[in-house]
PDB file of C-alpha atoms and ligand atoms in Angstrom:
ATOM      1  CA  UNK A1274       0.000   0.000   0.000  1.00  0.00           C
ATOM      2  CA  UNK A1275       1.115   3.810  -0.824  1.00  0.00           C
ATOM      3  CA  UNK A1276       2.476   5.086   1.823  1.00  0.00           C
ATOM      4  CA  UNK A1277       0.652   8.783   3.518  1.00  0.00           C
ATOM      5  CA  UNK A1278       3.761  10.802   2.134  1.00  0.00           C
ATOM      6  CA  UNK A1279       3.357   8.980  -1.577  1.00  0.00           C
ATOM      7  CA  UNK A1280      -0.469   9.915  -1.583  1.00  0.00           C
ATOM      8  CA  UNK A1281       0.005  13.438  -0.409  1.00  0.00           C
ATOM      9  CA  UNK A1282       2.132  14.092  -3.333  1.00  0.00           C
ATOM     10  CA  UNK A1283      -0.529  12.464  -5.365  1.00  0.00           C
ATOM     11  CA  UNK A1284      -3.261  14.202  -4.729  1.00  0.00           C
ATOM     12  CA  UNK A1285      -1.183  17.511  -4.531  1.00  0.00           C
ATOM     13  CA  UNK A1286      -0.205  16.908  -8.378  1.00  0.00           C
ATOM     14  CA  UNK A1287      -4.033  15.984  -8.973  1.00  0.00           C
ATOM     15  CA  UNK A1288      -4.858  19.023  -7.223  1.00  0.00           C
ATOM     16  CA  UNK A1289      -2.074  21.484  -9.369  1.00  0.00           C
ATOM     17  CA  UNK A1290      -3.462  19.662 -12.710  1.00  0.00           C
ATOM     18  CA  UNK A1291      -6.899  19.963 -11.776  1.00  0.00           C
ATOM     19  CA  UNK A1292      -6.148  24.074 -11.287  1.00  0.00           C
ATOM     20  CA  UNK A1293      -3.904  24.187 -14.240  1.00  0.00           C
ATOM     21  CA  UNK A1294      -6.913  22.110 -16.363  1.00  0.00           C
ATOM     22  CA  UNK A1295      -9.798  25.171 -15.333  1.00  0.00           C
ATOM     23  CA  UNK A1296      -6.838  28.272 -16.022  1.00  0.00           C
ATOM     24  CA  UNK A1297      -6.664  29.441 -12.085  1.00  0.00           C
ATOM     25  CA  UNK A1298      -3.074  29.784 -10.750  1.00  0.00           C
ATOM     26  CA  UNK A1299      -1.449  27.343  -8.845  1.00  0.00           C
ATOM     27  CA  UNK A1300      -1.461  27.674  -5.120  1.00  0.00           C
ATOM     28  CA  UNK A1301      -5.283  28.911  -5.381  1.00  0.00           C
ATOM     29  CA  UNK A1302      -6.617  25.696  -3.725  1.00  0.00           C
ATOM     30  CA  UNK A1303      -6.033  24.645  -0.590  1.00  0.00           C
ATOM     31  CA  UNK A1304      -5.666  21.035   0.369  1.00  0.00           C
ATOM     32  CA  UNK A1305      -8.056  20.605   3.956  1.00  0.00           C
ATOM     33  CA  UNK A1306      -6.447  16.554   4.807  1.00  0.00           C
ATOM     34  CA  UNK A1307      -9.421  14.630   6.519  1.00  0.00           C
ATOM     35  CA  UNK A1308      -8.204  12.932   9.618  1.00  0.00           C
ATOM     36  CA  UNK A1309     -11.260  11.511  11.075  1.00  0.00           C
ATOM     37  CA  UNK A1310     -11.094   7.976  12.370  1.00  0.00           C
ATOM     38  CA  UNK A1311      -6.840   7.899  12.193  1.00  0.00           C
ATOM     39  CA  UNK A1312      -4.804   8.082  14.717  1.00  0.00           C
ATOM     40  CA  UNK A1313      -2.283  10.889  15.698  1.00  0.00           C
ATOM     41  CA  UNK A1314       0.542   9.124  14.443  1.00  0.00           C
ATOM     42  CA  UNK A1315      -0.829   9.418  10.877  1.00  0.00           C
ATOM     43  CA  UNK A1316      -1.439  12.728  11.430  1.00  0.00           C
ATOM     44  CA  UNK A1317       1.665  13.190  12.522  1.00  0.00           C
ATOM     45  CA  UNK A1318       3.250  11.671   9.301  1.00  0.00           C
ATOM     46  CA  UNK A1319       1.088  13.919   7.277  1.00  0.00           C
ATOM     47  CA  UNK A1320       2.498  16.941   9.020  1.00  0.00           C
ATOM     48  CA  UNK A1321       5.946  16.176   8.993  1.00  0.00           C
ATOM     49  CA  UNK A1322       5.114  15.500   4.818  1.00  0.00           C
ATOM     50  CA  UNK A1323       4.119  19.149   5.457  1.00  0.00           C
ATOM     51  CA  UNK A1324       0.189  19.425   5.592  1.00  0.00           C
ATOM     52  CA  UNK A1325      -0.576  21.703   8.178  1.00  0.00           C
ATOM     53  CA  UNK A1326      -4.854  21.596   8.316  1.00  0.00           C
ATOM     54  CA  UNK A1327      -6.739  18.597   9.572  1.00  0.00           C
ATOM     55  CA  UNK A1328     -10.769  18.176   9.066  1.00  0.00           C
ATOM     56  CA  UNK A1329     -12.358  16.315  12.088  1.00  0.00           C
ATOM     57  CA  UNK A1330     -16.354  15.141  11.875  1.00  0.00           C
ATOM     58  CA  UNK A1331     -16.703  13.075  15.378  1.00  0.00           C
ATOM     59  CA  UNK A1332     -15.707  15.925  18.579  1.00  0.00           C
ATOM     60  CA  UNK A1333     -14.467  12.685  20.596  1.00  0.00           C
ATOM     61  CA  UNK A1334     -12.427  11.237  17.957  1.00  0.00           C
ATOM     62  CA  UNK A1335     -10.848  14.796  17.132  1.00  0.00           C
ATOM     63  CA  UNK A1336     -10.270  15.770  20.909  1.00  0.00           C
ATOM     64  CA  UNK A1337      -7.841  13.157  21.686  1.00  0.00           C
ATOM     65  CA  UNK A1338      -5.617  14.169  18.169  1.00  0.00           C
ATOM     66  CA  UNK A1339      -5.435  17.593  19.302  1.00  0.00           C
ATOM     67  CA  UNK A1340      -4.396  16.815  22.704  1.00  0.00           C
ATOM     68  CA  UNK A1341      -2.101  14.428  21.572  1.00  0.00           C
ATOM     69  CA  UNK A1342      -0.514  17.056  18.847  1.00  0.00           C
ATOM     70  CA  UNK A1343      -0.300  19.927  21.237  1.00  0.00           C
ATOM     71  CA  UNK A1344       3.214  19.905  20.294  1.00  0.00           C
ATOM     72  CA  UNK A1345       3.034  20.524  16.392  1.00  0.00           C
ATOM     73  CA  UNK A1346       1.161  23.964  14.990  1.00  0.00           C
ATOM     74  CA  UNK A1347      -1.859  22.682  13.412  1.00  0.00           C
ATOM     75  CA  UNK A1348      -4.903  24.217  11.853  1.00  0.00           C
ATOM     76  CA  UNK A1349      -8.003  22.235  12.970  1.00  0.00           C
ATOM     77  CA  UNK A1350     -11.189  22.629  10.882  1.00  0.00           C
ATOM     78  CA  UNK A1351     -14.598  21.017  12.191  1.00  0.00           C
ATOM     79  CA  UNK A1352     -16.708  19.385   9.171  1.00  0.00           C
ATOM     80  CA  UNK A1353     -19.448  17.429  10.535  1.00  0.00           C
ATOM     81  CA  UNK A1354     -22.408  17.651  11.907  1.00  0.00           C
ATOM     82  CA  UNK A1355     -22.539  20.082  15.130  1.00  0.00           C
ATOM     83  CA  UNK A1356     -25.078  20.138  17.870  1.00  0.00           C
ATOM     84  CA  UNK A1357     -25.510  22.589  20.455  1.00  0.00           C
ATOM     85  CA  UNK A1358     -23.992  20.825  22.949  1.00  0.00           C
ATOM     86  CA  UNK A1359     -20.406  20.506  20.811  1.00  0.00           C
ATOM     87  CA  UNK A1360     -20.137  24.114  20.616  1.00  0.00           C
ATOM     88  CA  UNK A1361     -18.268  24.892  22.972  1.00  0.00           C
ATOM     89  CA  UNK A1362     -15.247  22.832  22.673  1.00  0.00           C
ATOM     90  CA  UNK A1363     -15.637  23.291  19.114  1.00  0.00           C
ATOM     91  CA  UNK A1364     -15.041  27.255  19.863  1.00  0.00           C
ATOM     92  CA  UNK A1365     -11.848  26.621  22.447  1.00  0.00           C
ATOM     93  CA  UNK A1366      -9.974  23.448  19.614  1.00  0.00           C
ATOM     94  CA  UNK A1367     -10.725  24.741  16.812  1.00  0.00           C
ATOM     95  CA  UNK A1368      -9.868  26.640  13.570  1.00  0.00           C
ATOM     96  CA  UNK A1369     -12.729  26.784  11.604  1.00  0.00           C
ATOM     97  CA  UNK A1370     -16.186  25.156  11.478  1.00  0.00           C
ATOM     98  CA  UNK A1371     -17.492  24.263   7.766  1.00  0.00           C
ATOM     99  CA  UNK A1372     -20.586  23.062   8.834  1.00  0.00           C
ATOM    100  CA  UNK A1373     -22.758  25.812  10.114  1.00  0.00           C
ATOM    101  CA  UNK A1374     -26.860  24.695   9.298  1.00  0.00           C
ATOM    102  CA  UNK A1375     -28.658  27.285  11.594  1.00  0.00           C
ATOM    103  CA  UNK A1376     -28.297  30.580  12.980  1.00  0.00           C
ATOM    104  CA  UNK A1377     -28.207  29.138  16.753  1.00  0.00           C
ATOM    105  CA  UNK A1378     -24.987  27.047  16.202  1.00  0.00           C
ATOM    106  CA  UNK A1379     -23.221  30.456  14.938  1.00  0.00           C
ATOM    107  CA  UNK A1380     -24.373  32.448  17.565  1.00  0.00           C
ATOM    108  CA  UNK A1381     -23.343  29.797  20.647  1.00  0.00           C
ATOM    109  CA  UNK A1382     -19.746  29.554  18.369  1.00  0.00           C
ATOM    110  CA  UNK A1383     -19.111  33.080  18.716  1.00  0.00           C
ATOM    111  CA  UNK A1384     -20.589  33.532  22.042  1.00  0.00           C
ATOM    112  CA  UNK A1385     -18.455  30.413  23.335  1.00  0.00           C
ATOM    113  CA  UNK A1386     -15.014  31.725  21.090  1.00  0.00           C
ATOM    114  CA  UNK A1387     -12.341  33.944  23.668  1.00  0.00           C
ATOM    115  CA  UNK A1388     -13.046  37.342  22.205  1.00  0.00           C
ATOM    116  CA  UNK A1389      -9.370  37.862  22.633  1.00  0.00           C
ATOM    117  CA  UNK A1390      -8.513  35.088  20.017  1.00  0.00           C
ATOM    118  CA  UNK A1391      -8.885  35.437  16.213  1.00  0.00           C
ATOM    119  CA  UNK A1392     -12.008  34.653  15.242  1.00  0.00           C
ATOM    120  CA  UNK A1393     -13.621  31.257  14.726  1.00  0.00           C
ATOM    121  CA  UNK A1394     -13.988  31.108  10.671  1.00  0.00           C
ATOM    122  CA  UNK A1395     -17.066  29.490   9.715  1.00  0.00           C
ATOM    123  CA  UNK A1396     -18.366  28.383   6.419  1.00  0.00           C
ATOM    124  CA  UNK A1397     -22.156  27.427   5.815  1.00  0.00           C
ATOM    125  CA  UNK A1398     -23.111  23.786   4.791  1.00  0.00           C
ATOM    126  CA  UNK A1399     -25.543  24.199   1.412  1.00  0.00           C
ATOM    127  CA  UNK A1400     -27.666  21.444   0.802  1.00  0.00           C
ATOM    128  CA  UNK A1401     -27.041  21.772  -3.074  1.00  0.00           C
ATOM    129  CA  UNK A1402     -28.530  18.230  -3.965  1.00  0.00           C
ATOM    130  CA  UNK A1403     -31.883  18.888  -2.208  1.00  0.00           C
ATOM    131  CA  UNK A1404     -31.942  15.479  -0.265  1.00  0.00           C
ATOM    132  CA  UNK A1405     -33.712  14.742   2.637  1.00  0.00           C
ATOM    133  CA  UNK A1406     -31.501  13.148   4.466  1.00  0.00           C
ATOM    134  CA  UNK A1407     -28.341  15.277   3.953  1.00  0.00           C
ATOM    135  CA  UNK A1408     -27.435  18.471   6.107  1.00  0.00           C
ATOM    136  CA  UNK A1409     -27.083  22.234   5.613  1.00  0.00           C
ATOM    137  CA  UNK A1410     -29.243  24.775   4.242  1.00  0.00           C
ATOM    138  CA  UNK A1411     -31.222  25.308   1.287  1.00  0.00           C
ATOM    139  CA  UNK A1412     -29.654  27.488  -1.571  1.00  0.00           C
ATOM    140  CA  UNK A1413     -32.410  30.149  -1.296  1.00  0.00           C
ATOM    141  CA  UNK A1414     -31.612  30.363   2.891  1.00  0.00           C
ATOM    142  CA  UNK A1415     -28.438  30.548   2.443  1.00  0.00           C
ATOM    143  CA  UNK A1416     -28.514  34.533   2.019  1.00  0.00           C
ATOM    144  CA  UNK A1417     -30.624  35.471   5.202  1.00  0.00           C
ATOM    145  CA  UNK A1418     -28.376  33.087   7.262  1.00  0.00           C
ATOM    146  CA  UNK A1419     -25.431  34.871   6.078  1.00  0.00           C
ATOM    147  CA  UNK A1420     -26.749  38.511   6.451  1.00  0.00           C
ATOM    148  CA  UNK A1421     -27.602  37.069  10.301  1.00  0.00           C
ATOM    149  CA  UNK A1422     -24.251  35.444  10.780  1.00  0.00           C
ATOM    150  CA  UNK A1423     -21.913  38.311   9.385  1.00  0.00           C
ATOM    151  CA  UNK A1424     -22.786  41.193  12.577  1.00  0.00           C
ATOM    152  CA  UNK A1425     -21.486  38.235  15.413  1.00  0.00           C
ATOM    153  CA  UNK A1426     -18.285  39.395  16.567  1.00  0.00           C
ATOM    154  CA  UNK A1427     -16.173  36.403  17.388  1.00  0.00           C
ATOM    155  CA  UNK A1428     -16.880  34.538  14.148  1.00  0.00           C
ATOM    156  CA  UNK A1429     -15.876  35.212  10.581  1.00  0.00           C
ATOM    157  CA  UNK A1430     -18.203  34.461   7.831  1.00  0.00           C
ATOM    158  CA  UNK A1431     -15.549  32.453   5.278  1.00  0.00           C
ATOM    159  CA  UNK A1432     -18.110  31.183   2.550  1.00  0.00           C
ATOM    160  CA  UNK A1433     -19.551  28.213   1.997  1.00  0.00           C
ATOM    161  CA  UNK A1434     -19.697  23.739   1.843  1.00  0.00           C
ATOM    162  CA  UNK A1435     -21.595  21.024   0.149  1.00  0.00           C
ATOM    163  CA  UNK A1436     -21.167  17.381   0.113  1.00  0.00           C
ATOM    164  CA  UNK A1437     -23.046  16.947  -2.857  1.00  0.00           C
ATOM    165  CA  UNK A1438     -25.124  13.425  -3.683  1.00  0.00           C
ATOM    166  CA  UNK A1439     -22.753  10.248  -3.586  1.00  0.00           C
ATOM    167  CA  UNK A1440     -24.221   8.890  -6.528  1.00  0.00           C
ATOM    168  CA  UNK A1441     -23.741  11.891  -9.252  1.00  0.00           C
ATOM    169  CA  UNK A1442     -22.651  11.879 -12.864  1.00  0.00           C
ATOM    170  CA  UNK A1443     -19.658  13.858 -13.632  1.00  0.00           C
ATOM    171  CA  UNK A1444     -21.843  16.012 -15.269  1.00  0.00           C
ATOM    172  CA  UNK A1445     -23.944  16.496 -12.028  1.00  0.00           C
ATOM    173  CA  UNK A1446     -21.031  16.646 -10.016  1.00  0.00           C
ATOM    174  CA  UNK A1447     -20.292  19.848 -12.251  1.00  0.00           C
ATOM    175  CA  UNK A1448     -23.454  21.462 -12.006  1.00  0.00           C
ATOM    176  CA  UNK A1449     -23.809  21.423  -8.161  1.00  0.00           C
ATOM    177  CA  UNK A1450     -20.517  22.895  -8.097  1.00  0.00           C
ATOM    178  CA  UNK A1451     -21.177  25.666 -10.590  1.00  0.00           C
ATOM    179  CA  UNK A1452     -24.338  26.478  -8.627  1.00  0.00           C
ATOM    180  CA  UNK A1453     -21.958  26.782  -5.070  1.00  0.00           C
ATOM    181  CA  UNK A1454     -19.912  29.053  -6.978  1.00  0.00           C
ATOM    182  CA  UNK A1455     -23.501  30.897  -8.202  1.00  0.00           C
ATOM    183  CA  UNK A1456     -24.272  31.218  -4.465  1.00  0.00           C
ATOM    184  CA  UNK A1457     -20.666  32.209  -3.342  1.00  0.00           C
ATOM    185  CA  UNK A1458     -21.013  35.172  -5.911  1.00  0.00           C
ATOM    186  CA  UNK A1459     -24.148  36.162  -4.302  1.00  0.00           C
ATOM    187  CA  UNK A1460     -23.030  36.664  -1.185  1.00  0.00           C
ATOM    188  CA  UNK A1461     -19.794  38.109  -1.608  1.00  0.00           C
ATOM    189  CA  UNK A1462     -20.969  41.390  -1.537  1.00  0.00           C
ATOM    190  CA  UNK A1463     -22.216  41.038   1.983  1.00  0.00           C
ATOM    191  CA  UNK A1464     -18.446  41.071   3.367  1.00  0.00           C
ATOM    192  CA  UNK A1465     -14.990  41.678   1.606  1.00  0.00           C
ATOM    193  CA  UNK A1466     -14.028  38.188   3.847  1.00  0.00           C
ATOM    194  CA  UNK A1467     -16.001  35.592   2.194  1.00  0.00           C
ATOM    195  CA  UNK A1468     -13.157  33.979   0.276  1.00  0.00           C
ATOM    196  CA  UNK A1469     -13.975  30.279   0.299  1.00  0.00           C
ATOM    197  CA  UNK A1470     -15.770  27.412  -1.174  1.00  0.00           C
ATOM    198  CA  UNK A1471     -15.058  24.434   0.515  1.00  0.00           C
ATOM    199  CA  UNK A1472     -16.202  21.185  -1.869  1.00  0.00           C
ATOM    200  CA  UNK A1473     -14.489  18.542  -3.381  1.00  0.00           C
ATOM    201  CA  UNK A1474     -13.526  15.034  -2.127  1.00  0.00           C
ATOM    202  CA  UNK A1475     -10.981  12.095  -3.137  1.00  0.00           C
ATOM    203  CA  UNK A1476     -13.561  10.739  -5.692  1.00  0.00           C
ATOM    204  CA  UNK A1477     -14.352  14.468  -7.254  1.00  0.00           C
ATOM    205  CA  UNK A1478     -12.036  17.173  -6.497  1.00  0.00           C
ATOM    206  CA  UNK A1479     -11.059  17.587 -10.173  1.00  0.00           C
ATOM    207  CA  UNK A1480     -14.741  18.564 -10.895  1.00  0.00           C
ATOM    208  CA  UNK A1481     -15.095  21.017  -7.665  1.00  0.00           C
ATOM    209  CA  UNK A1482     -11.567  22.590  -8.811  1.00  0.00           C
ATOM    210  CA  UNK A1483     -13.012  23.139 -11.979  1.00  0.00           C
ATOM    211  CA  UNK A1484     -16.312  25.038 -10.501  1.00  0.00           C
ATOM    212  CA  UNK A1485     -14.065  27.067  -8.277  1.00  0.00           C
ATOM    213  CA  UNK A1486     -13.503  25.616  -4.866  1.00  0.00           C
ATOM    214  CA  UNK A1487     -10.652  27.299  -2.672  1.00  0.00           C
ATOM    215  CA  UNK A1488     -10.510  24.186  -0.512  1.00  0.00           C
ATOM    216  CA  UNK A1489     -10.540  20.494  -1.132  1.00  0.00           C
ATOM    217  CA  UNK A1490     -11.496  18.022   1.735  1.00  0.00           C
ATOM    218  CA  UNK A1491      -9.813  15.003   1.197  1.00  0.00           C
ATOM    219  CA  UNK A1492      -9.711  11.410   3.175  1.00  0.00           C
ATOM    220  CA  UNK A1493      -9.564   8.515   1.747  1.00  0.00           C
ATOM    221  CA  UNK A1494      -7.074   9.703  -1.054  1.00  0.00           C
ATOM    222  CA  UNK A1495      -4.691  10.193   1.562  1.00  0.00           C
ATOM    223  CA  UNK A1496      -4.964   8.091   4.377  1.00  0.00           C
ATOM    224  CA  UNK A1497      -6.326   4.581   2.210  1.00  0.00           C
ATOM    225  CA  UNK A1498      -9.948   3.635   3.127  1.00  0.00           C
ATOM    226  CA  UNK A1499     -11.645   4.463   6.143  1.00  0.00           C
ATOM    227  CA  UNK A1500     -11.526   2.895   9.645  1.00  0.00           C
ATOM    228  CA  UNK A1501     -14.531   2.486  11.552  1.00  0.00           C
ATOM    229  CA  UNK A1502     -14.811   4.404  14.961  1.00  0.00           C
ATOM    230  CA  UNK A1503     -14.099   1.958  17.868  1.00  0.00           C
TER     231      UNK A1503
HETATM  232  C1  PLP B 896     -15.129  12.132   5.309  1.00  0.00           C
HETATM  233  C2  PLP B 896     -15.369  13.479   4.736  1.00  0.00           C
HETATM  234  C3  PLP B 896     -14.575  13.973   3.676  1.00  0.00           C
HETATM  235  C4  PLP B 896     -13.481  13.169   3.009  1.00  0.00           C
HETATM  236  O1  PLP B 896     -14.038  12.225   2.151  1.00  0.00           O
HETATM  237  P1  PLP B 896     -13.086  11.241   1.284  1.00  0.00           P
HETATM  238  O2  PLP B 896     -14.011  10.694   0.269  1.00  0.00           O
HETATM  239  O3  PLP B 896     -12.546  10.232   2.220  1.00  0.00           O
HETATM  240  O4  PLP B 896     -12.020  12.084   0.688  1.00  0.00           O
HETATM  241  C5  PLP B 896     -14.817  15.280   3.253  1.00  0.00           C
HETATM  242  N1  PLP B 896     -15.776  16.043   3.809  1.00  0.00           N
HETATM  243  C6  PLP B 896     -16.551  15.606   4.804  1.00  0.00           C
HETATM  244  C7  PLP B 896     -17.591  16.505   5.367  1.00  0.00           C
HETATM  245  C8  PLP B 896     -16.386  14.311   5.297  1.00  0.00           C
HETATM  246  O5  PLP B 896     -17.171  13.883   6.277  1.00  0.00           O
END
């Protein structure tokens, strides 16, 4: 099997093709390494290969990585699903929170966040395949949420996330993209800040890199296939 260091220069030359394929410049996405479910040591590895931001989905899971890495400078981004009663340690461990769904999560993150660190960056999960069982917003909510979530003053709005539908055409794949980047537009002139469009996975990130995302989530690409929690 490849090792972590072999697959992180992998999908960093899948990443600089996919970027050099759609005409942006290189450098303009960044690659977000998602660590859920591995152990510190593989984090570790993938720091020392020099990846420097982890995504975490489970709060128990993630929790015992950063107090095991307390050592290494690490930026720690929060990508699953967030109740009310996460928020808190969410605010103290962490970076940034892609997975904002409601105005109450948002409010308890900046309420909960040290007013005299930098502020918690959040991006708001779009539901951009419409299902019913998947998370975040509709696309026509996702305005008023972030008009609401912009005047909180120990967040930062950042932009936006989808996971779109697992079992998309490539052509599908490209048109929930394109309409993230539609939405992105739409709100940018709300705040000078909102920068980022968080989408694309190991099995599509040439598609989302093509429809403009600024940040990449990637698992399985790097780490081999998934461990179950214990
Ligand atoms: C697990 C996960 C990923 C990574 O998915 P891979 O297919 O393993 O690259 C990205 N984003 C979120 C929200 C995830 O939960």
């Amino acid at each position: 099997m490849a090792s972590i260091v072999e697959n992180i220069q992998r999908t960093l030359t899948r990443i600089r093709e996919a970027e050099d394929h759609a005409g942006r410049a290189p450098g303009s996405v960044k690659l977000l390494a998602v660590s859920k479910t591995r152990s510190p040591d593989e984090v570790r590895e993938a720091h020392s290969a020099g990846l420097r931001a982890f995504g975490e989905n489970y709060l128990q899971d993630a929790m015992t990585k950063v107090e095991a890495l307390a050592d290494l400078t690490l930026e720690w981004h929060f990508i699953g699903p967030l109740q009310s009663n996460k928020t808190r340690a969410v605010a103290s461990h962490f970076d940034w929170v892609h997975s904002v769904d409601r105005l109450k999560i948002a409010q308890r993150l900046s309420d909960q966040r040290a007013p005299e660190r930098a502020p918690l960056n959040l991006c708001i999960q779009v539901n951009i395949s419409a299902e019913g069982s998947k998370s975040g917003v509709a696309a026509d909510e996702v305005y008023a949420l972030a008009q609401q979530i912009l005047p909180l003053p120990n967040v930062a709005l950042r932009g936006l996330m989808a996971i779109p539908a697992a079992d998309l055409s490539e052509a599908e794949q490209h048109q929930a993209f394109a309409r993230m980047q539609r939405l992105l537009e739409q709100i940018q002139p709300l705040s000078p800040g909102i920068d980022t469009l968080s989408m694309g996975m190991s099995d599509d990130l040439e598609a989302a890199v093509a429809e403009g995302a600024t940040m990449v989530r990637i698992g399985t690409a790097l780490f081999g296939p998934r461990r179950p929690l214990n």
